[in-house]
Amino acid sequence: MDRVRRYRLLLLPILFILKGSPVTADPPNVIIMLMDDMGWGDLGWNGEPSRETPNIDRLAAEGLTVPHMYTAAPLCSPSRASLLTGRLPIRNGFYSDNTHGMNAYTPQEIVGGIPDEEVLLPEALAARNYTSGLIGKWHLGHRDQYLPLKHGFHSWFGAPNCHFGPYSGITTPNIPVFRDDHMLGRYYKDFAIDKNKGVSNMTELFIQEAVEFIERESSKGPFFLFWTPDSIHAPTYSSPHVRGTSRRGRYGDAVKETDAGVGAIVEALRTQGVDNNTLIFFSSDNGAALVSKEDGGSNGPFLCGKQTTFEGGMRAPGIFWWPGVIPAGSVSYQVMTHMDLFSTVAQIAGAEIPSDRIIDGLPLYNSLVHPELEILRPVFLYRGDRLMAVRKGSYKMHLWTFSTPTDELARGINFCPGEEIPNLTTPIPTNHTGQPILFNIEVDPGEKYPLSRFTQEYSKQVTELQQVVSDHEAQLVPGEPMLNWCDNAVMHWSPPGCEALGECISPPESNPYLCFWDH
Amino acid sequence: MDRVRRYRLLLLPILFILKGSPVTADPPNVIIMLMDDMGWGDLGWNGEPSRETPNIDRLAAEGLTVPHMYTAAPLCSPSRASLLTGRLPIRNGFYSDNTHGMNAYTPQEIVGGIPDEEVLLPEALAARNYTSGLIGKWHLGHRDQYLPLKHGFHSWFGAPNCHFGPYSGITTPNIPVFRDDHMLGRYYKDFAIDKNKGVSNMTELFIQEAVEFIERESSKGPFFLFWTPDSIHAPTYSSPHVRGTSRRGRYGDAVKETDAGVGAIVEALRTQGVDNNTLIFFSSDNGAALVSKEDGGSNGPFLCGKQTTFEGGMRAPGIFWWPGVIPAGSVSYQVMTHMDLFSTVAQIAGAEIPSDRIIDGLPLYNSLVHPELEILRPVFLYRGDRLMAVRKGSYKMHLWTFSTPTDELARGINFCPGEEIPNLTTPIPTNHTGQPILFNIEVDPGEKYPLSRFTQEYSKQVTELQQVVSDHEAQLVPGEPMLNWCDNAVMHWSPPGCEALGECISPPESNPYLCFWDH
């Protein structure tokens, strides 16, 4: 029984939302633009005072804005894995249980990656003859079996990991840049990034590759482009002709160049005459990394940032654009998560949604074309393997809270700089399951004024949300954690293609160890 | 020598900006819409997640957005007095020196008000045959000599003070609502406000009055309408048909109804065929009052709120709309202050700008029609009689800082709830003149990351800004403080017109005392 049919049986009131299918003989192209560490408040459309994102703002003005869009995790790798699988990290394995409730991701010493058993969006779309391309950062594991072309993508230009570096090549090799299944070179060596000046032409390349992909694929059939430039992630960078042109310093320059890329991509669609047959979704993988200080972005009115399950960590820009199909200038108050993208895109393409597993995303095509529709559904906010909070309707209930560990604060690391809410931005993981903290997140998006536990509103909502949580937990079968083990031998010593370039380095002896996740 | 000519002599590079005059035979109508305690972040246009201000957002999309718009003071009365006179409160007398650096305003026990010597915008416009109407809150003093019709307005519907109450009529009388020069009745008695339910039809009346004003005046000649509804000021209220319809509770309802008023006013202009000959300016008198908790608004990414000289206290929405003249969808990065409205509107109307006094506002017509122009000019941020900070270009320098006094914090009053920046959000007035705190406010609009005093950037900018401050202070001749004296006998016991209504109350004996300003 597929997901849609199961919902029909269980949730009669939402029948209208999920019924029917937009499948046509001519399924649309799909572009998912996923920014890296860009904050909700970095868009002019979302109030950034310098208003330097005219192309993204135009996308929003011509499309649908979803202000209540959540990422599936407060950091990169699990967020991306969940968007592509439609499943929570706790299911698809993008977590660690080395330490409970800590964020894990895929540095280059990680052993694990996306399991073969997971069905990724490009794999689901393959049955509908989509050609899928990834341009930008991957971050779902970098050992051979985890690379994009093993998981449904037909082409790739970009890197498997963050552009951190430069590395010596002795203790840590520089991150490779791939073309499809082989490396083209390495960051800092063959693909220059000047960290001091914040200069690199990588975004320019990612834009050019995207335009060429569109030019190449538009005439052939439906395509799926996953566009994931990483210049907004610290250390931020922009091309020499952009660096110094924004009003917001090097962070603003990175945003500005990425915005120009959005414009170039839309322009390419128009030039190819496929703009009316292309769905664009624009978002970011998590909230702005406030820990990066001036080299990080803005989460607007929201509390804290990346790494946290406060709104600033997991509320992301949400823009859908599909001229002639999605009403221009519309707003949907539907509470959505990135995981809905998997189900919604599959639904739109007429592709099968796997029926042999729990898919957390909902197929929400009807909510895109009828923005007035709203399904009351929960969104679960995890930090690692721990359910921290749940959002449903206007309410958000915190079961656990955690901001920045005290020892990291002492080292200048702060995920909530300048912000302190008593009993909420706690420096140690704090258990509130006995007396959850409840917010009306529409009235109080900044999570400043917990509802009094002496009110009927509190009792009613907490009781209801606790039931939602126990239903969720009763059904939950965690996937095997893929981010437990690290090993320096799995680093990018000798990526595929290194021989031809003479860039292979002998790896050290394998010495697996439990990765340490400190927050 | 008038202001414009003086600038020509002093500031050659800005000649182009200030030269020339837009005076035509047919000067435009002018509407200034000044919201009460609405925050910068309360507009959908500025990122409010519920996006419930479609009419204001449309005004912005069809007009010019000024993200760097400052109020002249972090609270109501001095802010309004300065907008209408083009002069800082320290000059026009809207301050107190009972206690240095404390905010003063015009409660109903205040003795003072706007001095006769001040030239208000409607007075300046009278020479150009403008008919000026005030609809909404006045707040520039309520004793007979201070009322709007004594200071250039030809008509008035509204109240002289905030709608606080209800009062007993024994220790404090309810605030009267005026028609022109006489009271029509009182709040809570004749003009109902249900504080518990947050219901009143006052905004409906203010909208209806504005539409009627436009219908009446459009055919006659140029008009100036100062529209100042006060429903967004706590205790917030909205009309019965609006209450409960927003996603943000009673605060959101008040915003939503005011937004509808903006729509009705624009519609009235279109119906009368004067939309292309009307300049609208939309703003708020100060930042959102975060002290009001859920009954207060949002200052978006800015620090603190009303009562403070942090950005959240004095950065306000800034939208100019004049179809066919001001380019649609444009942004001006000009650092502006409300005081520029006085000079700019006078300039546009061809009215004389007083040359016998310092006017702090600049005539910025050219910046409105050529948004790419930017004049480097300082904006001085005062709290009462104390210069707290100065903004010029990208930089803001704090000389003094003050958030909420400790004893008020203990009583649950907090102007910076959930926010704490070391050495900045200080609970006592703190003197930093020896070592000012400097921010690049474009890179760091949240005032989180002070620039290190060990940098060349700090030395250069602080030196320059200190010169700007000493030039300002050397020229400054403070006006006589009008907000020093209070007297319960001046309260609204027997406003003009009370006899006809049988609403006169005998005042207590006069007993002037120095007003106490506690923050």
Tab-separated table of N, CA and C in Angstrom, chain A residues 40 44-52 65 67-68 247-249 290 293-294 298 300-302 315 331 333 374 417-421 440 442-445 448-451, chain B residues 40 44-52 65 67-68 247-249 290 293-294 298 300-302 315 331 333 374 417-421 440 442-445 448-451:
chain	number	residue	atom	x	y	z
A	40	TRP	N	17.524	32.118	7.367
A	40	TRP	CA	16.185	32.575	6.966
A	40	TRP	C	16.204	34.084	6.736
A	44	GLY	N	16.509	39.341	1.243
A	44	GLY	CA	15.788	40.612	1.272
A	44	GLY	C	14.312	40.338	1.490
A	45	TRP	N	13.827	39.282	0.867
A	45	TRP	CA	12.415	38.879	0.990
A	45	TRP	C	12.027	38.595	2.443
A	46	ASN	N	12.997	38.166	3.230
A	46	ASN	CA	12.738	37.899	4.646
A	46	ASN	C	13.280	38.998	5.543
A	47	GLY	N	13.564	40.160	4.962
A	47	GLY	CA	13.862	41.323	5.777
A	47	GLY	C	15.319	41.658	5.982
A	48	GLU	N	16.226	41.044	5.278
A	48	GLU	CA	17.636	41.402	5.450
A	48	GLU	C	17.772	42.875	5.021
A	49	PRO	N	18.313	43.723	5.932
A	49	PRO	CA	18.261	45.156	5.651
A	49	PRO	C	18.950	45.585	4.353
A	50	SER	N	20.009	44.898	3.949
A	50	SER	CA	20.695	45.336	2.724
A	50	SER	C	19.953	44.931	1.457
A	51	ARG	N	19.031	44.036	1.576
A	51	ARG	CA	18.172	43.635	0.450
A	51	ARG	C	18.985	43.397	-0.826
A	52	GLU	N	19.955	42.472	-0.708
A	52	GLU	CA	20.839	42.228	-1.846
A	52	GLU	C	20.583	40.877	-2.519
A	65	THR	N	5.628	31.471	-1.124
A	65	THR	CA	6.483	31.542	0.059
A	65	THR	C	5.911	30.632	1.145
A	67	PRO	N	6.578	30.250	4.924
A	67	PRO	CA	7.358	30.756	6.067
A	67	PRO	C	7.631	29.691	7.132
A	68	HIS	N	6.830	28.640	7.147
A	68	HIS	CA	7.027	27.611	8.178
A	68	HIS	C	7.699	26.371	7.589
A	247	ARG	N	27.127	45.048	0.588
A	247	ARG	CA	27.158	45.950	1.743
A	247	ARG	C	27.392	45.185	3.036
A	248	ARG	N	27.528	43.852	2.949
A	248	ARG	CA	27.579	43.025	4.153
A	248	ARG	C	28.897	42.288	4.310
A	249	GLY	N	29.946	42.792	3.679
A	249	GLY	CA	31.228	42.129	3.838
A	249	GLY	C	31.298	40.832	3.068
A	290	LEU	N	25.584	30.980	13.460
A	290	LEU	CA	25.930	32.181	14.228
A	290	LEU	C	27.291	32.039	14.892
A	293	LYS	N	30.161	34.055	13.603
A	293	LYS	CA	30.169	35.508	13.850
A	293	LYS	C	29.930	36.293	12.558
A	294	GLU	N	30.784	37.275	12.247
A	294	GLU	CA	30.537	38.103	11.054
A	294	GLU	C	30.639	37.299	9.765
A	298	SER	N	22.167	35.559	9.033
A	298	SER	CA	21.123	36.031	9.937
A	298	SER	C	19.925	35.094	9.942
A	300	GLY	N	17.149	36.167	11.179
A	300	GLY	CA	16.037	37.099	11.332
A	300	GLY	C	15.556	37.141	12.766
A	301	PRO	N	14.257	36.936	12.993
A	301	PRO	CA	13.720	37.062	14.350
A	301	PRO	C	13.871	35.788	15.179
A	302	PHE	N	14.475	34.749	14.608
A	302	PHE	CA	14.468	33.451	15.279
A	302	PHE	C	15.622	33.278	16.261
A	315	ARG	N	14.609	26.602	10.970
A	315	ARG	CA	13.658	27.283	10.078
A	315	ARG	C	14.460	27.767	8.875
A	331	VAL	N	1.274	32.797	-0.427
A	331	VAL	CA	1.882	32.358	0.830
A	331	VAL	C	1.139	31.121	1.301
A	333	TYR	N	0.745	28.746	4.679
A	333	TYR	CA	1.094	28.621	6.089
A	333	TYR	C	1.270	27.166	6.499
A	374	GLU	N	-4.369	23.730	4.487
A	374	GLU	CA	-3.407	23.457	5.559
A	374	GLU	C	-3.701	22.107	6.188
A	417	PRO	N	24.766	33.485	20.140
A	417	PRO	CA	25.456	34.683	20.647
A	417	PRO	C	24.482	35.814	20.966
A	418	GLY	N	24.662	36.366	22.151
A	418	GLY	CA	23.840	37.513	22.558
A	418	GLY	C	22.432	37.155	22.976
A	419	GLU	N	22.117	35.846	22.977
A	419	GLU	CA	20.760	35.436	23.294
A	419	GLU	C	20.761	34.514	24.501
A	420	GLU	N	19.848	34.756	25.399
A	420	GLU	CA	19.769	33.897	26.567
A	420	GLU	C	18.334	33.900	27.081
A	421	ILE	N	17.690	32.765	26.988
A	421	ILE	CA	16.327	32.637	27.492
A	421	ILE	C	16.388	31.643	28.657
A	440	ASN	N	3.640	29.278	21.568
A	440	ASN	CA	2.851	29.534	20.372
A	440	ASN	C	3.800	30.218	19.410
A	442	GLU	N	3.681	31.017	16.352
A	442	GLU	CA	3.211	32.044	15.405
A	442	GLU	C	3.119	33.397	16.098
A	443	VAL	N	2.682	33.380	17.352
A	443	VAL	CA	2.610	34.634	18.109
A	443	VAL	C	4.018	35.040	18.576
A	444	ASP	N	4.843	34.067	18.840
A	444	ASP	CA	6.152	34.297	19.453
A	444	ASP	C	7.233	33.536	18.684
A	445	PRO	N	7.511	33.959	17.466
A	445	PRO	CA	8.479	33.200	16.652
A	445	PRO	C	9.884	33.193	17.239
A	448	LYS	N	10.555	33.463	22.990
A	448	LYS	CA	10.944	34.259	24.159
A	448	LYS	C	9.993	34.088	25.337
A	449	TYR	N	8.724	33.744	25.046
A	449	TYR	CA	7.707	33.778	26.091
A	449	TYR	C	7.005	32.423	26.216
A	450	PRO	N	7.603	31.500	27.007
A	450	PRO	CA	6.974	30.186	27.183
A	450	PRO	C	5.577	30.374	27.753
A	451	LEU	N	4.641	29.565	27.291
A	451	LEU	CA	3.280	29.641	27.825
A	451	LEU	C	3.285	29.108	29.253
B	40	TRP	N	10.055	47.249	13.132
B	40	TRP	CA	10.605	47.078	11.788
B	40	TRP	C	10.251	45.687	11.257
B	44	GLY	N	5.431	42.026	6.643
B	44	GLY	CA	5.784	40.894	5.798
B	44	GLY	C	6.973	41.275	4.932
B	45	TRP	N	6.959	42.505	4.471
B	45	TRP	CA	8.042	43.029	3.609
B	45	TRP	C	9.394	42.971	4.304
B	46	ASN	N	9.385	43.060	5.632
B	46	ASN	CA	10.623	42.972	6.400
B	46	ASN	C	10.777	41.620	7.079
B	47	GLY	N	10.027	40.623	6.616
B	47	GLY	CA	10.291	39.261	7.048
B	47	GLY	C	9.410	38.715	8.147
B	48	GLU	N	8.352	39.400	8.529
B	48	GLU	CA	7.493	38.838	9.577
B	48	GLU	C	6.920	37.521	9.034
B	49	PRO	N	7.118	36.409	9.765
B	49	PRO	CA	6.781	35.106	9.189
B	49	PRO	C	5.314	34.958	8.765
B	50	SER	N	4.393	35.597	9.468
B	50	SER	CA	2.985	35.418	9.080
B	50	SER	C	2.615	36.220	7.833
B	51	ARG	N	3.418	37.156	7.474
B	51	ARG	CA	3.217	37.940	6.244
B	51	ARG	C	1.769	38.395	6.105
B	52	GLU	N	1.320	39.147	7.116
B	52	GLU	CA	-0.076	39.573	7.110
B	52	GLU	C	-0.242	41.067	6.849
B	65	THR	N	11.923	51.464	-0.757
B	65	THR	CA	12.203	50.991	0.593
B	65	THR	C	13.486	51.651	1.096
B	67	PRO	N	15.850	50.952	4.059
B	67	PRO	CA	16.103	50.075	5.215
B	67	PRO	C	16.817	50.787	6.372
B	68	HIS	N	17.491	51.897	6.068
B	68	HIS	CA	18.240	52.585	7.130
B	68	HIS	C	17.496	53.845	7.561
B	247	ARG	N	-2.866	35.492	12.508
B	247	ARG	CA	-2.143	34.327	13.021
B	247	ARG	C	-1.269	34.694	14.209
B	248	ARG	N	-1.261	35.975	14.594
B	248	ARG	CA	-0.316	36.452	15.607
B	248	ARG	C	-1.005	36.971	16.853
B	249	GLY	N	-2.233	36.531	17.102
B	249	GLY	CA	-2.897	36.982	18.316
B	249	GLY	C	-3.368	38.419	18.203
B	290	LEU	N	9.214	45.817	23.157
B	290	LEU	CA	9.412	44.423	23.581
B	290	LEU	C	8.997	44.230	25.034
B	293	LYS	N	5.885	42.299	25.785
B	293	LYS	CA	5.893	40.848	25.579
B	293	LYS	C	5.024	40.456	24.391
B	294	GLU	N	4.106	39.496	24.558
B	294	GLU	CA	3.305	39.040	23.417
B	294	GLU	C	2.388	40.132	22.883
B	298	SER	N	7.759	42.981	16.679
B	298	SER	CA	9.064	42.413	16.365
B	298	SER	C	9.978	43.453	15.734
B	300	GLY	N	12.632	42.417	14.204
B	300	GLY	CA	13.392	41.609	13.246
B	300	GLY	C	14.761	41.263	13.778
B	301	PRO	N	15.813	41.550	13.028
B	301	PRO	CA	17.156	41.141	13.464
B	301	PRO	C	17.804	42.132	14.418
B	302	PHE	N	17.083	43.200	14.772
B	302	PHE	CA	17.732	44.273	15.530
B	302	PHE	C	17.692	44.049	17.039
B	315	ARG	N	15.283	51.935	14.703
B	315	ARG	CA	15.199	51.636	13.264
B	315	ARG	C	13.731	51.383	12.968
B	331	VAL	N	15.206	50.529	-3.862
B	331	VAL	CA	15.767	50.551	-2.504
B	331	VAL	C	16.751	51.706	-2.434
B	333	TYR	N	19.766	53.153	0.035
B	333	TYR	CA	20.576	52.857	1.214
B	333	TYR	C	20.922	54.133	1.987
B	374	GLU	N	23.640	58.616	-2.517
B	374	GLU	CA	23.812	58.476	-1.066
B	374	GLU	C	24.622	59.646	-0.536
B	417	PRO	N	14.374	41.782	26.139
B	417	PRO	CA	14.139	40.420	26.647
B	417	PRO	C	14.893	39.363	25.837
B	418	GLY	N	15.577	38.504	26.563
B	418	GLY	CA	16.293	37.401	25.918
B	418	GLY	C	17.592	37.809	25.248
B	419	GLU	N	17.945	39.093	25.369
B	419	GLU	CA	19.146	39.565	24.680
B	419	GLU	C	20.135	40.140	25.686
B	420	GLU	N	21.368	39.780	25.521
B	420	GLU	CA	22.389	40.307	26.420
B	420	GLU	C	23.727	40.334	25.694
B	421	ILE	N	24.220	41.530	25.445
B	421	ILE	CA	25.523	41.679	24.805
B	421	ILE	C	26.446	42.326	25.837
B	440	ASN	N	30.093	47.909	12.670
B	440	ASN	CA	29.737	48.064	11.271
B	440	ASN	C	28.306	47.545	11.175
B	442	GLU	N	26.068	47.583	8.953
B	442	GLU	CA	25.565	46.909	7.741
B	442	GLU	C	25.980	45.438	7.755
B	443	VAL	N	27.185	45.172	8.234
B	443	VAL	CA	27.646	43.789	8.337
B	443	VAL	C	26.995	43.111	9.554
B	444	ASP	N	26.747	43.886	10.577
B	444	ASP	CA	26.292	43.348	11.863
B	444	ASP	C	25.086	44.153	12.371
B	445	PRO	N	23.950	44.031	11.691
B	445	PRO	CA	22.798	44.852	12.080
B	445	PRO	C	22.281	44.545	13.478
B	448	LYS	N	25.997	42.717	17.526
B	448	LYS	CA	26.518	41.613	18.339
B	448	LYS	C	28.041	41.592	18.432
B	449	TYR	N	28.700	42.142	17.410
B	449	TYR	CA	30.150	41.955	17.324
B	449	TYR	C	30.864	43.301	17.254
B	450	PRO	N	31.150	43.909	18.413
B	450	PRO	CA	31.859	45.191	18.409
B	450	PRO	C	33.200	45.034	17.694
B	451	LEU	N	33.570	46.044	16.932
B	451	LEU	CA	34.876	45.990	16.262
B	451	LEU	C	35.978	46.138	17.310
